[in-house]
CSV table of C-alpha atoms in Angstrom, one decimal:
chain,number,residue,atom,x,y,z
A,9,MET,CA,112.6,91.8,87.5
A,10,THR,CA,115.7,93.2,85.7
A,11,GLN,CA,114.3,92.3,82.3
A,12,GLN,CA,111.0,94.0,83.2
A,13,LEU,CA,112.8,97.1,84.2
A,14,ARG,CA,114.8,97.1,81.0
A,15,VAL,CA,111.6,96.7,78.9
A,16,GLY,CA,109.9,99.5,80.9
A,17,SER,CA,112.9,101.8,80.4
A,18,ALA,CA,112.9,101.1,76.7
A,19,VAL,CA,109.2,101.8,76.4
A,20,THR,CA,109.3,105.1,78.2
A,21,ARG,CA,112.5,106.2,76.3
A,22,SER,CA,110.8,105.4,73.0
A,23,ALA,CA,107.6,107.3,74.1
A,24,GLY,CA,109.8,110.2,75.1
A,25,GLN,CA,111.5,110.3,71.7
A,26,ALA,CA,108.1,110.2,70.0
A,27,PHE,CA,106.8,113.1,72.0
A,28,ALA,CA,110.1,115.0,71.2
A,29,ALA,CA,109.5,114.4,67.5
A,30,LEU,CA,106.0,115.8,67.8
A,31,PHE,CA,107.4,118.9,69.6
A,32,ARG,CA,109.9,119.4,66.8
A,33,LEU,CA,107.1,119.3,64.2
A,34,LEU,CA,105.0,121.8,66.2
A,35,LYS,CA,108.1,124.0,66.6
A,36,LEU,CA,108.1,124.6,62.8
A,37,ALA,CA,104.8,126.5,63.3
A,38,ARG,CA,105.6,127.9,66.8
A,39,PRO,CA,109.3,128.5,67.1
A,40,ASP,CA,109.2,130.0,70.6
A,41,ARG,CA,106.7,127.7,72.4
A,42,PRO,CA,105.4,124.5,70.5
A,43,ILE,CA,102.5,124.2,73.0
A,44,HIS,CA,101.0,126.6,75.5
A,45,SER,CA,102.2,129.4,73.1
A,46,HIS,CA,100.0,132.2,74.6
A,47,GLY,CA,99.6,132.7,78.3
A,48,LEU,CA,98.7,135.1,81.1
A,49,GLY,CA,101.3,136.0,83.8
A,50,LEU,CA,100.1,135.9,87.4
A,51,ALA,CA,101.7,136.3,90.8
A,52,GLY,CA,100.7,135.6,94.4
A,53,GLU,CA,101.2,133.5,97.5
A,54,LEU,CA,101.0,129.8,98.4
A,55,THR,CA,100.2,129.1,102.0
A,56,ARG,CA,101.1,125.6,103.1
A,57,THR,CA,99.0,124.3,106.0
A,58,GLY,CA,100.9,121.0,106.5
A,59,ASN,CA,99.5,117.5,106.8
A,60,PRO,CA,98.4,116.8,110.4
A,61,ALA,CA,96.3,113.7,109.3
A,62,GLY,CA,99.5,112.1,108.0
A,63,PRO,CA,102.6,113.2,106.1
A,64,SER,CA,102.9,112.9,102.4
A,65,GLY,CA,106.7,112.2,102.6
A,66,ILE,CA,107.6,115.5,100.8
A,67,ASP,CA,109.3,117.9,103.2
A,68,TRP,CA,108.1,121.1,101.6
A,69,LEU,CA,104.5,119.8,101.4
A,70,ASP,CA,104.4,118.6,105.0
A,71,SER,CA,105.6,121.9,106.5
A,72,HIS,CA,103.8,125.1,107.3
A,73,GLY,CA,104.9,128.2,105.5
A,74,THR,CA,104.1,130.9,102.9
A,75,ASP,CA,105.8,131.0,99.5
A,76,GLN,CA,105.9,133.6,96.8
A,77,VAL,CA,104.7,132.4,93.5
A,78,VAL,CA,105.0,133.5,89.9
A,79,ALA,CA,102.6,131.7,87.5
A,80,ARG,CA,101.6,131.4,83.9
A,81,PHE,CA,98.1,130.2,82.8
A,82,SER,CA,97.7,129.0,79.3
A,83,ARG,CA,95.8,126.8,76.8
A,84,SER,CA,97.8,123.9,75.5
A,85,VAL,CA,96.8,123.6,71.8
A,86,GLY,CA,95.7,127.2,71.4
A,87,LEU,CA,92.2,126.4,70.1
A,88,PRO,CA,89.6,129.2,69.9
A,89,GLN,CA,88.2,130.2,73.2
A,90,ALA,CA,84.8,128.8,72.3
A,91,LEU,CA,86.3,125.3,72.2
A,92,PRO,CA,87.6,123.1,75.1
A,93,ASP,CA,91.4,122.9,75.4
A,94,ILE,CA,93.9,121.4,77.8
A,95,LEU,CA,94.4,124.1,80.5
A,96,GLY,CA,97.8,124.6,82.0
A,97,LEU,CA,99.1,126.4,85.1
A,98,ALA,CA,102.8,126.6,85.7
A,99,LEU,CA,104.1,127.7,89.1
A,100,ARG,CA,107.5,129.0,90.1
A,101,ILE,CA,107.5,128.7,93.9
A,102,SER,CA,110.1,130.6,95.9
A,103,PRO,CA,110.1,129.3,99.6
A,104,SER,CA,110.4,132.5,101.5
A,105,GLY,CA,111.0,131.1,105.0
A,106,GLN,CA,107.9,132.9,106.3
A,107,ALA,CA,106.4,130.2,108.6
A,108,THR,CA,103.0,130.2,110.2
A,109,PRO,CA,103.1,131.5,113.8
A,110,GLY,CA,103.5,128.7,116.2
A,111,SER,CA,104.4,126.1,113.6
A,112,GLY,CA,108.1,125.9,114.2
A,113,PRO,CA,110.9,126.3,111.6
A,114,ASP,CA,110.1,125.8,108.0
A,115,PRO,CA,112.4,123.1,106.5
A,116,ALA,CA,111.7,124.6,103.0
A,117,ALA,CA,113.1,128.1,104.0
A,118,GLY,CA,116.0,129.2,101.9
A,119,ALA,CA,115.4,126.4,99.3
A,120,ASN,CA,115.9,127.1,95.6
A,121,PRO,CA,112.8,128.0,93.6
A,122,ALA,CA,110.7,125.0,92.5
A,123,ASP,CA,108.8,124.7,89.2
A,124,VAL,CA,105.5,122.7,89.3
A,125,LEU,CA,103.3,122.2,86.3
A,126,PHE,CA,99.6,121.5,86.5
A,127,ALA,CA,97.3,120.5,83.6
A,128,SER,CA,93.5,120.0,83.5
A,129,THR,CA,92.7,116.3,84.3
A,130,GLY,CA,90.0,114.4,86.0
A,131,TRP,CA,89.9,114.2,89.8
A,132,ARG,CA,88.9,110.7,90.5
A,133,LEU,CA,90.4,107.4,89.2
A,134,PRO,CA,91.4,106.9,86.4
A,135,GLY,CA,90.7,110.5,85.3
A,136,ARG,CA,93.5,112.0,87.4
A,137,PHE,CA,95.9,110.3,84.9
A,138,LEU,CA,94.1,111.6,81.8
A,139,LEU,CA,94.3,115.1,80.2
A,140,MET,CA,90.9,116.6,80.0
A,141,PRO,CA,90.0,119.5,77.7
A,142,ARG,CA,88.0,122.2,79.5
A,143,LEU,CA,86.3,125.4,78.3
A,144,ASP,CA,87.5,127.4,81.4
A,145,VAL,CA,88.9,127.0,84.9
A,146,ALA,CA,85.5,127.3,86.6
A,147,GLY,CA,84.8,123.6,86.6
A,148,ALA,CA,88.4,122.3,85.9
A,149,THR,CA,90.6,120.3,88.2
A,150,LEU,CA,94.4,120.5,87.7
A,151,THR,CA,97.0,117.9,88.7
A,152,THR,CA,100.6,117.2,88.1
A,153,LEU,CA,99.5,114.1,86.1
A,154,MET,CA,102.7,112.3,87.0
A,155,PRO,CA,103.6,111.7,90.6
A,156,TYR,CA,106.6,113.0,92.5
A,157,ARG,CA,108.8,110.6,94.5
A,158,GLY,CA,108.8,111.3,98.2
A,159,ARG,CA,110.1,109.4,101.2
A,160,ARG,CA,106.8,107.5,101.5
A,161,GLY,CA,106.4,106.7,97.8
A,162,PRO,CA,104.6,108.5,94.9
A,163,VAL,CA,102.7,111.7,95.5
A,164,LEU,CA,100.4,113.6,93.1
A,165,LEU,CA,99.6,117.3,93.5
A,166,GLY,CA,96.3,118.8,92.6
A,167,LEU,CA,94.5,122.2,92.5
A,168,ARG,CA,90.8,123.0,92.6
A,169,THR,CA,89.3,126.5,92.1
A,170,ARG,CA,87.5,127.9,95.2
A,171,ASN,CA,86.8,131.4,93.9
A,172,LEU,CA,87.2,133.1,90.6
A,173,PRO,CA,87.4,136.9,89.9
A,174,PRO,CA,84.5,138.3,88.0
A,175,GLY,CA,84.9,138.5,84.2
A,176,SER,CA,88.3,137.0,83.6
A,177,LEU,CA,91.5,135.8,85.5
A,178,ALA,CA,93.0,139.2,84.7
A,179,SER,CA,90.4,141.1,86.6
A,180,GLY,CA,90.9,140.0,90.2
A,181,GLU,CA,92.1,137.3,92.6
A,182,TRP,CA,92.0,133.6,91.7
A,183,GLU,CA,91.8,131.4,94.8
A,184,LEU,CA,92.6,127.6,94.6
A,185,GLY,CA,93.0,124.8,97.1
A,186,LEU,CA,96.2,122.7,97.1
A,187,TYR,CA,95.9,119.0,97.6
A,188,TRP,CA,98.0,115.9,97.5
A,189,ALA,CA,97.2,112.2,97.0
A,190,LYS,CA,98.7,108.8,96.6
A,191,PRO,CA,98.1,107.6,93.0
A,192,GLY,CA,95.1,105.5,94.1
A,193,GLY,CA,94.2,107.3,97.3
A,194,PRO,CA,92.0,110.1,98.4
A,195,TRP,CA,92.9,113.8,98.0
A,196,ARG,CA,94.0,115.6,101.1
A,197,GLU,CA,94.0,119.4,101.3
A,198,CYS,CA,97.3,120.9,102.4
A,199,GLY,CA,97.3,124.6,101.3
A,200,GLU,CA,95.8,127.6,99.5
A,201,LEU,CA,97.0,129.4,96.4
A,202,ARG,CA,96.1,133.0,95.6
A,203,LEU,CA,97.0,134.5,92.2
A,204,ARG,CA,96.3,137.8,90.5
A,205,ALA,CA,97.4,139.5,87.3
A,206,GLY,CA,99.4,142.7,87.3
A,207,THR,CA,98.2,146.2,86.4
A,208,ASP,CA,99.1,145.5,82.8
A,209,PRO,CA,98.0,141.9,82.2
A,210,GLY,CA,99.9,140.0,79.6
A,211,ASP,CA,102.2,137.0,78.9
A,212,ILE,CA,105.6,136.5,80.6
A,213,PRO,CA,108.8,135.2,79.1
A,214,LEU,CA,109.6,132.9,82.1
A,215,ARG,CA,110.6,129.4,81.1
A,216,PHE,CA,109.7,126.6,83.7
A,217,ASP,CA,111.9,123.6,84.3
A,218,PRO,CA,110.1,121.0,86.4
A,219,LEU,CA,112.9,118.5,86.0
A,220,GLY,CA,115.7,120.8,87.2
A,221,ASN,CA,113.7,122.8,89.8
A,222,GLN,CA,111.9,120.4,92.1
A,223,PRO,CA,110.2,121.1,95.5
A,224,PRO,CA,112.3,120.3,98.6
A,225,GLY,CA,112.1,116.6,99.4
A,226,ALA,CA,110.5,115.7,96.0
A,227,ARG,CA,112.2,113.9,93.1
A,228,THR,CA,111.1,113.0,89.6
A,229,TYR,CA,110.9,109.2,88.8
A,230,GLY,CA,113.3,108.0,86.2
A,231,TRP,CA,110.4,106.8,83.9
A,232,ALA,CA,108.8,110.3,84.1
A,233,ARG,CA,112.1,111.9,83.3
A,234,ARG,CA,112.6,109.7,80.2
A,235,LEU,CA,109.1,110.7,79.1
A,236,ARG,CA,109.5,114.4,79.6
A,237,LYS,CA,113.1,115.4,79.1
A,238,PRO,CA,113.4,114.9,75.3
A,239,SER,CA,110.3,117.0,74.8
A,240,TYR,CA,111.6,119.8,77.0
A,241,ARG,CA,114.9,119.7,75.2
A,242,ALA,CA,113.2,119.9,71.8
A,243,ALA,CA,111.0,122.8,72.9
A,244,ARG,CA,114.0,124.9,74.1
A,245,ARG,CA,116.1,124.4,71.0
A,246,PRO,CA,116.5,127.3,68.6
A,247,ALA,CA,114.0,127.4,65.8
A,248,PRO,CA,115.1,125.7,62.5
A,249,PRO,CA,116.5,128.3,60.0
A,250,ALA,CA,113.6,127.7,57.7
A,251,VAL,CA,111.0,129.0,60.1
A,252,VAL,CA,112.1,132.2,61.4
A,253,ARG,CA,110.7,135.4,60.0
A,254,PRO,CA,107.6,136.8,61.5
A,255,LEU,CA,105.5,139.1,59.3
A,256,GLU,CA,105.3,142.7,60.7
A,257,PRO,CA,101.9,143.8,61.9
A,258,GLU,CA,101.9,146.6,59.3
A,259,ARG,CA,102.5,144.2,56.4
A,260,ALA,CA,99.9,141.9,57.8
A,261,ALA,CA,97.3,144.6,57.8
A,262,GLU,CA,98.1,145.3,54.1
A,263,PHE,CA,97.7,141.6,53.5
A,264,GLY,CA,94.1,141.7,54.5
A,265,ALA,CA,94.3,140.2,58.0
A,266,THR,CA,93.6,141.9,61.3
A,267,ARG,CA,96.2,142.5,63.9
A,268,GLN,CA,94.4,140.1,66.3
A,269,GLU,CA,94.6,137.4,63.6
A,270,THR,CA,98.3,137.8,62.8
A,271,THR,CA,100.0,138.9,66.0
A,272,THR,CA,100.1,138.2,69.7
A,273,ARG,CA,101.3,140.5,72.5
A,274,THR,CA,104.8,139.7,71.5
A,275,GLY,CA,104.2,140.7,67.8
A,276,ARG,CA,104.8,137.2,66.4
A,277,ASN,CA,103.1,136.4,63.1
A,278,SER,CA,100.5,133.7,63.3
A,279,MET,CA,100.8,132.6,59.7
A,280,SER,CA,102.8,129.6,58.9
A,281,THR,CA,106.1,131.1,57.7
A,282,VAL,CA,109.2,129.5,56.1
A,283,SER,CA,112.3,131.0,54.7
A,284,GLN,CA,115.3,129.7,52.7
A,285,LEU,CA,118.5,131.4,51.5
A,286,PHE,CA,118.9,130.8,47.7
A,287,THR,CA,122.2,130.7,45.9
A,288,SER,CA,120.6,132.4,42.9
A,289,PRO,CA,120.1,136.1,42.4
A,290,ALA,CA,116.7,137.6,43.2
A,291,ALA,CA,116.1,138.4,39.5
A,292,ASP,CA,116.4,134.7,38.5
A,293,VAL,CA,114.0,133.6,41.2
A,294,TRP,CA,111.5,136.4,40.4
A,295,ARG,CA,111.6,135.3,36.7
A,296,VAL,CA,110.3,131.9,37.7
A,297,ILE,CA,107.6,133.3,40.0
A,298,ALA,CA,106.4,135.8,37.3
A,299,ASP,CA,105.9,133.1,34.7
A,300,GLY,CA,102.5,131.7,35.6
A,301,TRP,CA,103.0,128.7,33.3
A,302,LEU,CA,105.8,127.5,35.6
A,303,TYR,CA,103.6,127.6,38.7
A,304,SER,CA,102.9,123.8,38.8
A,305,GLY,CA,106.6,123.1,38.5
A,306,TRP,CA,107.4,124.5,42.0
A,307,VAL,CA,104.1,124.8,43.9
A,308,VAL,CA,103.5,121.6,45.8
A,309,GLY,CA,99.9,120.3,45.1
A,310,ALA,CA,99.4,122.1,41.7
A,311,SER,CA,99.4,119.3,39.1
A,312,ARG,CA,98.9,121.4,35.9
A,313,ILE,CA,98.3,124.9,34.5
A,314,ARG,CA,95.2,125.2,32.3
A,315,ASP,CA,95.4,129.0,31.5
A,316,VAL,CA,97.2,132.1,32.7
A,317,ASP,CA,95.9,135.7,32.3
A,318,ALA,CA,98.0,137.8,30.0
A,319,GLU,CA,98.7,140.4,32.6
A,320,TRP,CA,100.0,137.9,35.2
A,321,PRO,CA,101.4,138.7,37.8
A,322,ARG,CA,99.7,142.1,38.0
A,323,GLN,CA,97.1,142.7,40.8
A,324,GLY,CA,93.8,141.0,39.9
A,325,ALA,CA,95.3,138.6,37.4
A,326,ARG,CA,94.5,134.9,37.7
A,327,LEU,CA,96.1,131.6,36.8
A,328,HIS,CA,93.9,128.6,36.3
A,329,HIS,CA,95.4,125.4,37.7
A,330,SER,CA,94.4,121.9,38.8
A,331,VAL,CA,95.1,120.3,42.1
A,332,GLY,CA,95.6,116.6,42.8
A,333,ALA,CA,96.7,113.6,40.8
A,334,TRP,CA,94.8,112.0,37.9
A,335,PRO,CA,92.0,110.9,38.0
A,336,LEU,CA,91.2,112.9,41.2
A,337,VAL,CA,91.9,116.3,39.8
A,338,ILE,CA,90.2,119.5,40.9
A,339,ASP,CA,90.1,122.6,38.7
A,340,ASP,CA,90.4,126.0,40.4
A,341,SER,CA,92.3,129.3,40.3
A,342,THR,CA,94.7,131.6,42.1
A,343,ARG,CA,94.4,135.4,42.1
A,344,VAL,CA,97.0,138.1,42.7
A,345,THR,CA,95.9,140.4,45.5
A,346,ALA,CA,99.0,142.6,45.7
A,347,VAL,CA,102.4,142.7,43.9
A,348,GLU,CA,105.7,144.6,44.2
A,349,PRO,CA,107.6,143.5,41.1
A,350,GLY,CA,110.8,141.7,41.9
A,351,ARG,CA,110.1,141.8,45.6
A,352,SER,CA,106.7,140.4,46.7
A,353,LEU,CA,103.6,138.6,45.5
A,354,GLU,CA,100.4,138.1,47.5
A,355,LEU,CA,97.9,135.6,46.4
A,356,VAL,CA,94.6,134.0,47.3
A,357,ALA,CA,94.9,130.3,46.3
A,358,ARG,CA,91.7,128.3,45.8
A,359,GLY,CA,91.4,124.6,46.1
A,360,TRP,CA,87.8,123.7,46.8
A,361,PRO,CA,86.4,121.7,48.4
A,362,MET,CA,89.3,122.2,50.8
A,363,GLY,CA,88.9,126.0,50.7
A,364,GLU,CA,91.1,129.0,50.2
A,365,ALA,CA,94.4,130.2,51.5
A,366,LYS,CA,96.3,133.6,51.7
A,367,VAL,CA,99.9,133.3,50.5
A,368,GLU,CA,102.6,135.9,50.6
A,369,ILE,CA,105.9,135.3,48.8
A,370,THR,CA,108.8,137.8,49.4
A,371,VAL,CA,112.2,137.9,47.7
A,372,GLU,CA,115.0,139.8,49.5
A,373,ASP,CA,117.9,140.7,47.3
A,374,ARG,CA,121.3,139.8,48.7
A,375,GLY,CA,123.6,140.2,45.7
A,376,ASP,CA,124.4,136.8,44.3
A,377,GLN,CA,121.9,135.3,46.7
A,378,CYS,CA,118.4,136.0,48.0
A,379,LEU,CA,116.2,135.2,50.9
A,380,VAL,CA,112.8,133.8,49.9
A,381,THR,CA,109.9,133.6,52.3
A,382,ILE,CA,106.5,132.1,52.0
A,383,ALA,CA,103.8,133.0,54.6
A,384,GLU,CA,100.5,131.1,54.3
A,385,ASP,CA,97.3,130.3,56.2
A,386,ALA,CA,93.8,129.0,55.5
A,387,ILE,CA,91.1,131.8,55.3
A,388,ARG,CA,88.0,129.9,54.1
A,389,GLY,CA,86.5,126.5,53.9
A,390,PRO,CA,87.2,123.2,55.8
A,391,GLY,CA,90.9,123.8,55.9
A,392,LYS,CA,90.4,126.7,58.3
A,393,LEU,CA,88.4,124.4,60.7
A,394,MET,CA,91.5,122.2,61.3
A,395,PRO,CA,93.2,123.3,64.6
A,396,LYS,CA,96.0,125.7,63.9
A,397,ALA,CA,98.5,123.6,65.8
A,398,LEU,CA,97.8,120.8,63.3
A,399,ARG,CA,97.5,122.7,60.0
A,400,ASP,CA,100.6,124.9,60.5
A,401,PRO,CA,103.2,122.1,60.5
A,402,LEU,CA,101.5,120.6,57.4
A,403,ILE,CA,101.6,124.0,55.6
A,404,SER,CA,105.2,124.5,56.7
A,405,ALA,CA,106.4,121.1,55.5
A,406,ARG,CA,104.7,121.6,52.1
A,407,ASN,CA,106.1,125.1,51.6
A,408,ARG,CA,109.7,124.0,52.5
A,409,GLU,CA,109.5,121.6,49.6
A,410,THR,CA,108.0,124.4,47.5
A,411,LEU,CA,111.0,126.5,48.2
A,412,ARG,CA,113.4,123.7,47.3
A,413,ARG,CA,111.7,123.2,44.0
A,414,LEU,CA,111.7,127.0,43.3
A,415,GLU,CA,115.4,127.2,43.9
A,416,LEU,CA,116.1,124.3,41.6
A,417,MET,CA,114.1,125.9,38.8
A,418,ALA,CA,115.9,129.2,39.3
A,419,VAL,CA,119.3,127.6,39.3
A,420,GLY,CA,118.3,125.7,36.1
A,421,GLY,CA,117.4,128.9,34.3
A,422,ALA,CA,113.6,128.3,34.1
A,423,GLY,CA,111.8,131.3,32.7
A,424,LYS,CA,114.7,132.6,30.7
A,425,GLN,CA,114.2,133.2,27.0
A,426,LYS,CA,116.2,130.9,24.9
A,427,PRO,CA,118.5,132.4,22.2
């Protein structure tokens, strides 16, 4: 038995580290929230009706009472609304001590706030342990996926929609039934949740901590903690220095993208953006960028330059490059869409059959140093069909290597005229 416990602990710990590595990768594209990056803030009340048919073993769940709730509804991956996604509902429950008349004292009264996370899953076995992408909440069922530990063993929590507001969740009251079940047992209704958006619907900055803030009488199993804690820790770490610099909405509009495409309610740029502080002066870096024949030396993926327009890098100029490794080489071109000499260069880079990408390179002069930033995203072709949560980390990783190569070429004097 001891050996089995050790093996199980090692497996869950390894899985937890794997999830954390994935979160760190996603954080390159989404510094604030690797998943569930955009959400809708809600507030309301949870009325607990107790469990007369038989207690769950969790004090808070088995008692009558009314709790104040702050919630955040979100889509996990952030796919377009027309596509199914994992739906998430995070609750911060503040036991208020307001008991139902005639029910006696509420054992949860005065307890610390509890954070409970629900995700769209199946309702029956084995679906209740599987994440299920859904188009919307109308037909979705939400569960905690992993059980809590109560006095009587493991307990799953679940939510099912009873009534939806017309139009969207921001337009009225969302009513859900609260349920609990043993992992293999039937669901038992034990409460009602009512949520509504504020007068100015939008996202909220609240961070939920289900491992630190647990309902009264509930505990997280050790195996569940080992699975989840590394990911939560990775998600809350500050963004790596090479990913921080959102593009202002005004600059994004100049760049040919709409405000909806490039910003959220918080103003964060949706393009994959990486930055690096160079030890070379801005003039040395710009000299490399302005020489089109050096393009394949620092841009990852470009294998050779076939021709460069004489006016490069003026607006409208092109350089003709090849992408790939011999013999699988694709000939295509890159066009300048805007330029501010010495400071910024905006491009449309083509690489069909993969498609086209918008690229903005900026060089910020800092005396003997400079800050160089590359912002990029797919705009046409198959590359744009890849989910943004998957393509952004790939673009970021490639452009970090591009910045490293560019710095080495600038330090080495590339582009300077020899005496």
